[in-house]
Short mmCIF file of C-alpha atoms in Angstrom, two decimals:
data_model
loop_
_atom_site.label_atom_id
_atom_site.label_comp_id
_atom_site.label_asym_id
_atom_site.label_seq_id
_atom_site.Cartn_x
_atom_site.Cartn_y
_atom_site.Cartn_z
CA MET A 1 -129.59 -59.24 207.89
CA ALA A 2 -133.12 -58.55 209.17
CA THR A 3 -132.41 -60.23 212.51
CA SER A 4 -129.10 -58.48 213.13
CA ARG A 5 -130.53 -54.95 213.27
CA PRO A 6 -132.90 -55.51 216.26
CA SER A 7 -130.17 -57.37 218.14
CA THR A 8 -127.80 -54.48 217.48
CA ARG A 9 -130.36 -52.03 218.86
CA VAL A 10 -130.82 -54.16 221.99
CA LEU A 11 -127.07 -54.38 222.51
CA GLY A 12 -126.77 -50.64 221.99
CA TYR A 13 -129.43 -49.94 224.63
CA LEU A 14 -127.79 -52.31 227.12
CA GLU A 15 -124.59 -50.29 226.77
CA SER A 16 -126.37 -46.91 226.85
CA LYS A 17 -126.21 -44.36 229.65
CA LYS A 18 -129.97 -44.67 230.19
CA ASN A 19 -129.70 -48.39 230.95
CA LEU A 20 -126.61 -47.96 233.11
CA VAL A 21 -128.12 -45.18 235.23
CA GLY A 22 -131.48 -46.98 235.39
CA SER A 23 -129.77 -50.19 236.49
CA ALA A 24 -127.88 -48.33 239.21
CA CYS A 25 -131.14 -46.87 240.51
CA GLY A 26 -132.77 -50.31 240.27
CA LEU A 27 -129.95 -51.76 242.40
CA ALA A 28 -130.65 -49.04 244.95
CA GLY A 29 -134.29 -50.18 244.97
CA LEU A 30 -133.14 -53.77 245.45
CA ALA A 31 -131.03 -52.65 248.40
CA LEU A 32 -134.09 -50.97 249.90
CA THR A 33 -136.03 -54.20 249.41
CA VAL A 34 -133.35 -56.22 251.19
CA ALA A 35 -133.37 -53.68 253.99
CA GLY A 36 -137.13 -54.12 254.28
CA ALA A 37 -137.95 -50.54 253.34
CA ALA A 38 -139.85 -51.38 250.13
CA GLY A 39 -142.38 -53.73 251.69
CA ALA A 40 -144.75 -55.71 249.53
CA TYR A 41 -144.45 -53.20 246.67
CA TRP A 42 -140.77 -53.88 246.07
CA PRO A 43 -141.24 -54.77 242.33
CA VAL A 44 -142.93 -51.41 241.79
CA VAL A 45 -140.17 -49.62 243.71
CA ILE A 46 -137.39 -51.26 241.71
CA ALA A 47 -139.14 -50.68 238.37
CA GLY A 48 -139.96 -47.10 239.31
CA LEU A 49 -136.38 -46.31 240.34
CA TYR A 50 -135.06 -47.92 237.15
CA GLY A 51 -137.46 -45.85 235.03
CA ALA A 52 -136.61 -42.65 236.91
CA GLY A 53 -132.90 -43.28 236.44
CA ALA A 54 -133.36 -43.94 232.72
CA LEU A 55 -135.33 -40.71 232.36
CA VAL A 56 -132.80 -38.46 234.09
CA ALA A 57 -129.78 -40.02 232.38
CA PRO A 58 -128.09 -37.68 229.86
CA PRO A 59 -128.99 -38.46 226.23
CA GLU A 60 -126.55 -40.32 224.03
CA ARG A 61 -124.51 -38.08 221.76
CA ALA A 62 -124.35 -39.05 218.12
CA PRO A 63 -120.75 -39.38 216.92
CA VAL A 64 -119.50 -36.34 215.03
CA PRO A 65 -118.84 -37.23 211.37
CA VAL A 66 -115.18 -37.21 210.40
CA PHE A 67 -114.44 -35.57 207.05
CA PRO A 68 -111.20 -35.71 205.10
CA GLY A 69 -108.75 -33.01 206.13
CA THR A 70 -107.43 -30.43 203.69
CA ALA A 71 -104.15 -32.33 203.30
CA GLU A 72 -106.03 -35.47 202.25
CA GLN A 73 -108.20 -33.44 199.87
CA LEU A 74 -105.17 -31.83 198.22
CA GLU A 75 -103.48 -35.20 197.84
CA ALA A 76 -106.59 -36.56 196.12
CA VAL A 77 -106.75 -33.54 193.80
CA ARG A 78 -103.03 -33.97 193.03
CA GLU A 79 -103.68 -37.57 192.00
CA ASP A 80 -106.62 -36.46 189.85
CA LEU A 81 -104.34 -33.92 188.15
CA GLY A 82 -101.99 -36.76 187.24
CA ARG A 83 -104.88 -38.64 185.65
CA LEU A 84 -105.93 -35.47 183.81
CA ARG A 85 -102.39 -35.09 182.43
CA ASP A 86 -102.53 -38.69 181.14
CA TYR A 87 -105.90 -37.98 179.53
CA GLY A 88 -104.59 -34.80 177.90
CA ALA A 89 -101.62 -36.69 176.47
CA GLU A 90 -103.93 -39.22 174.81
CA VAL A 91 -106.35 -36.84 173.06
CA GLU A 92 -105.58 -35.09 169.81
CA LEU A 93 -105.81 -31.30 170.10
CA PRO A 94 -104.89 -28.43 167.78
CA PRO A 95 -101.46 -26.92 168.60
CA THR A 96 -102.81 -23.68 170.12
CA ALA A 97 -105.26 -25.48 172.39
CA GLU A 98 -102.64 -28.06 173.29
CA GLY A 99 -100.29 -25.29 174.39
CA LYS A 100 -103.01 -23.60 176.44
CA LEU A 101 -103.93 -26.89 178.10
CA GLY A 102 -100.31 -27.65 178.92
CA GLY A 103 -99.81 -24.23 180.49
CA LEU A 104 -103.02 -24.56 182.49
CA LEU A 105 -102.07 -27.98 183.84
CA ASP A 106 -98.60 -26.69 184.73
CA LEU A 107 -100.20 -23.87 186.73
CA TYR A 108 -102.42 -26.35 188.56
CA GLY A 109 -99.38 -28.49 189.23
CA ALA A 110 -97.44 -25.54 190.68
CA LEU A 111 -100.32 -24.73 193.03
CA LEU A 112 -100.52 -28.34 194.19
CA GLU A 113 -96.78 -28.80 194.59
CA PRO A 114 -95.93 -29.24 198.30
CA GLY A 115 -94.74 -25.88 199.57
CA TRP A 116 -96.18 -22.40 199.81
CA GLY A 117 -99.04 -23.19 197.41
CA THR A 118 -100.48 -26.09 199.39
CA GLU A 119 -99.84 -24.27 202.67
CA ALA A 120 -101.88 -21.33 201.40
CA LEU A 121 -104.58 -23.63 200.00
CA ALA A 122 -104.82 -25.43 203.35
CA THR A 123 -106.43 -22.31 204.84
CA GLU A 124 -108.69 -21.58 201.86
CA PRO A 125 -111.36 -24.30 201.41
CA ASP A 126 -113.11 -22.25 198.71
CA ALA A 127 -109.91 -22.17 196.66
CA VAL A 128 -109.48 -25.93 197.10
CA HIS A 129 -113.05 -26.43 195.88
CA ALA A 130 -112.49 -24.21 192.83
CA LEU A 131 -109.26 -26.01 191.94
CA SER A 132 -110.86 -29.41 192.42
CA ARG A 133 -113.85 -28.47 190.27
CA ALA A 134 -111.61 -27.24 187.45
CA ILE A 135 -109.44 -30.37 187.43
CA ARG A 136 -112.20 -32.92 187.91
CA LEU A 137 -114.97 -31.32 185.89
CA ASP A 138 -114.25 -28.20 183.86
CA VAL A 139 -111.12 -29.20 181.94
CA PRO A 140 -112.22 -32.77 181.11
CA GLU A 141 -115.61 -31.45 179.97
CA CYS A 142 -113.98 -28.87 177.69
CA VAL A 143 -111.75 -31.44 175.99
CA ASP A 144 -114.45 -34.09 175.70
CA THR A 145 -116.98 -31.61 174.30
CA TYR A 146 -114.41 -30.49 171.73
CA ASN A 147 -113.83 -34.06 170.56
CA ARG A 148 -117.54 -34.80 170.27
CA THR A 149 -118.38 -31.49 168.58
CA ARG A 150 -115.51 -31.84 166.13
CA TRP A 151 -116.96 -35.11 164.90
CA TRP A 152 -120.38 -33.57 164.30
CA THR A 153 -118.85 -30.53 162.57
CA ARG A 154 -117.33 -32.83 159.98
CA LEU A 155 -120.87 -33.87 159.03
CA THR A 156 -122.42 -30.37 159.19
CA PRO A 157 -119.65 -27.76 158.76
CA GLY A 158 -120.30 -24.11 159.51
CA GLY A 159 -120.42 -21.74 162.44
CA GLU A 160 -117.63 -21.06 164.91
CA SER A 161 -115.12 -23.89 164.93
CA PRO A 162 -114.84 -26.28 167.88
CA GLU A 163 -111.14 -25.41 168.05
CA ARG A 164 -111.97 -21.76 168.68
CA HIS A 165 -114.48 -22.66 171.41
CA LEU A 166 -111.93 -24.90 173.11
CA GLU A 167 -109.28 -22.18 173.03
CA ARG A 168 -111.71 -19.67 174.55
CA GLN A 169 -112.74 -22.11 177.29
CA LEU A 170 -109.12 -22.89 178.20
CA SER A 171 -108.35 -19.15 178.23
CA VAL A 172 -111.20 -18.54 180.71
CA LEU A 173 -109.96 -21.36 182.94
CA SER A 174 -106.41 -20.01 182.76
CA GLU A 175 -107.59 -16.56 183.82
CA GLU A 176 -109.53 -18.14 186.68
CA ALA A 177 -106.45 -20.06 187.82
CA GLU A 178 -104.33 -16.90 187.63
CA ARG A 179 -106.87 -15.00 189.74
CA LEU A 180 -106.88 -17.82 192.27
CA THR A 181 -103.08 -17.74 192.42
CA ALA A 182 -103.02 -13.96 192.77
CA GLY A 183 -105.62 -14.15 195.55
CA LEU A 184 -103.51 -16.65 197.48
CA GLN A 185 -100.41 -14.52 197.05
CA ASP A 186 -102.30 -11.42 198.20
CA ARG A 187 -103.60 -13.20 201.31
CA GLU A 188 -100.12 -14.43 202.13
CA ALA A 189 -98.76 -10.88 201.74
CA ARG A 190 -101.48 -9.48 204.02
CA ARG A 191 -100.75 -12.20 206.57
CA GLN A 192 -97.08 -11.24 206.53
CA GLN A 193 -97.92 -7.55 206.94
CA THR A 194 -100.21 -8.35 209.86
CA HIS A 195 -97.49 -10.36 211.56
CA THR A 196 -94.96 -7.58 211.01
CA ALA A 197 -97.35 -5.05 212.56
CA TYR A 198 -97.93 -7.39 215.51
CA LEU A 199 -94.19 -7.79 216.14
CA GLU A 200 -93.61 -4.05 215.89
CA GLU A 201 -96.47 -3.34 218.29
CA ARG A 202 -95.15 -5.94 220.72
CA GLY A 203 -91.70 -4.40 220.50
CA ARG A 204 -93.02 -0.94 221.37
CA SER A 205 -94.94 -2.25 224.35
#
């Protein structure tokens, strides 16, 4: 592995613009030598022209990193939602919290269903991030914390029940999801109004 990296660098330089331009200039120096114009200093002429060509050659551009597109991100989040549903079906929750969790996951599922929801999300990376964070982090953390806290409460009862905390957390996440949905709907409505105004203006002109 240690010997492959230097060889890769050498190969990369041989294929670089600097080497190609420098070699072209060096060939020009060789042509001058053959023509007798370089005289006894022909090695210096060829080396100098190669170096000048390598200096003036445009720098290599680093490749632009390719990130997953929004469609790929949404597909990954949709798969994670499926795993979250499986997890929710395995854990034991009180009826009220179970109902809140089911409703919340249904709302996430509706947003991620191919159609207007994903089309709207495709133009809103912040909304995609918020949805991804809720599915991958917030909801699993709420349920797992409830299960762990419930066990400790059996040993030291008292204070606000873990069930109540879980219900409050799921309510906050549901309100957040509803605001996200309302925001997407509002942006879609404004986009439609803008397009209507554009068509009307074009018709008058």
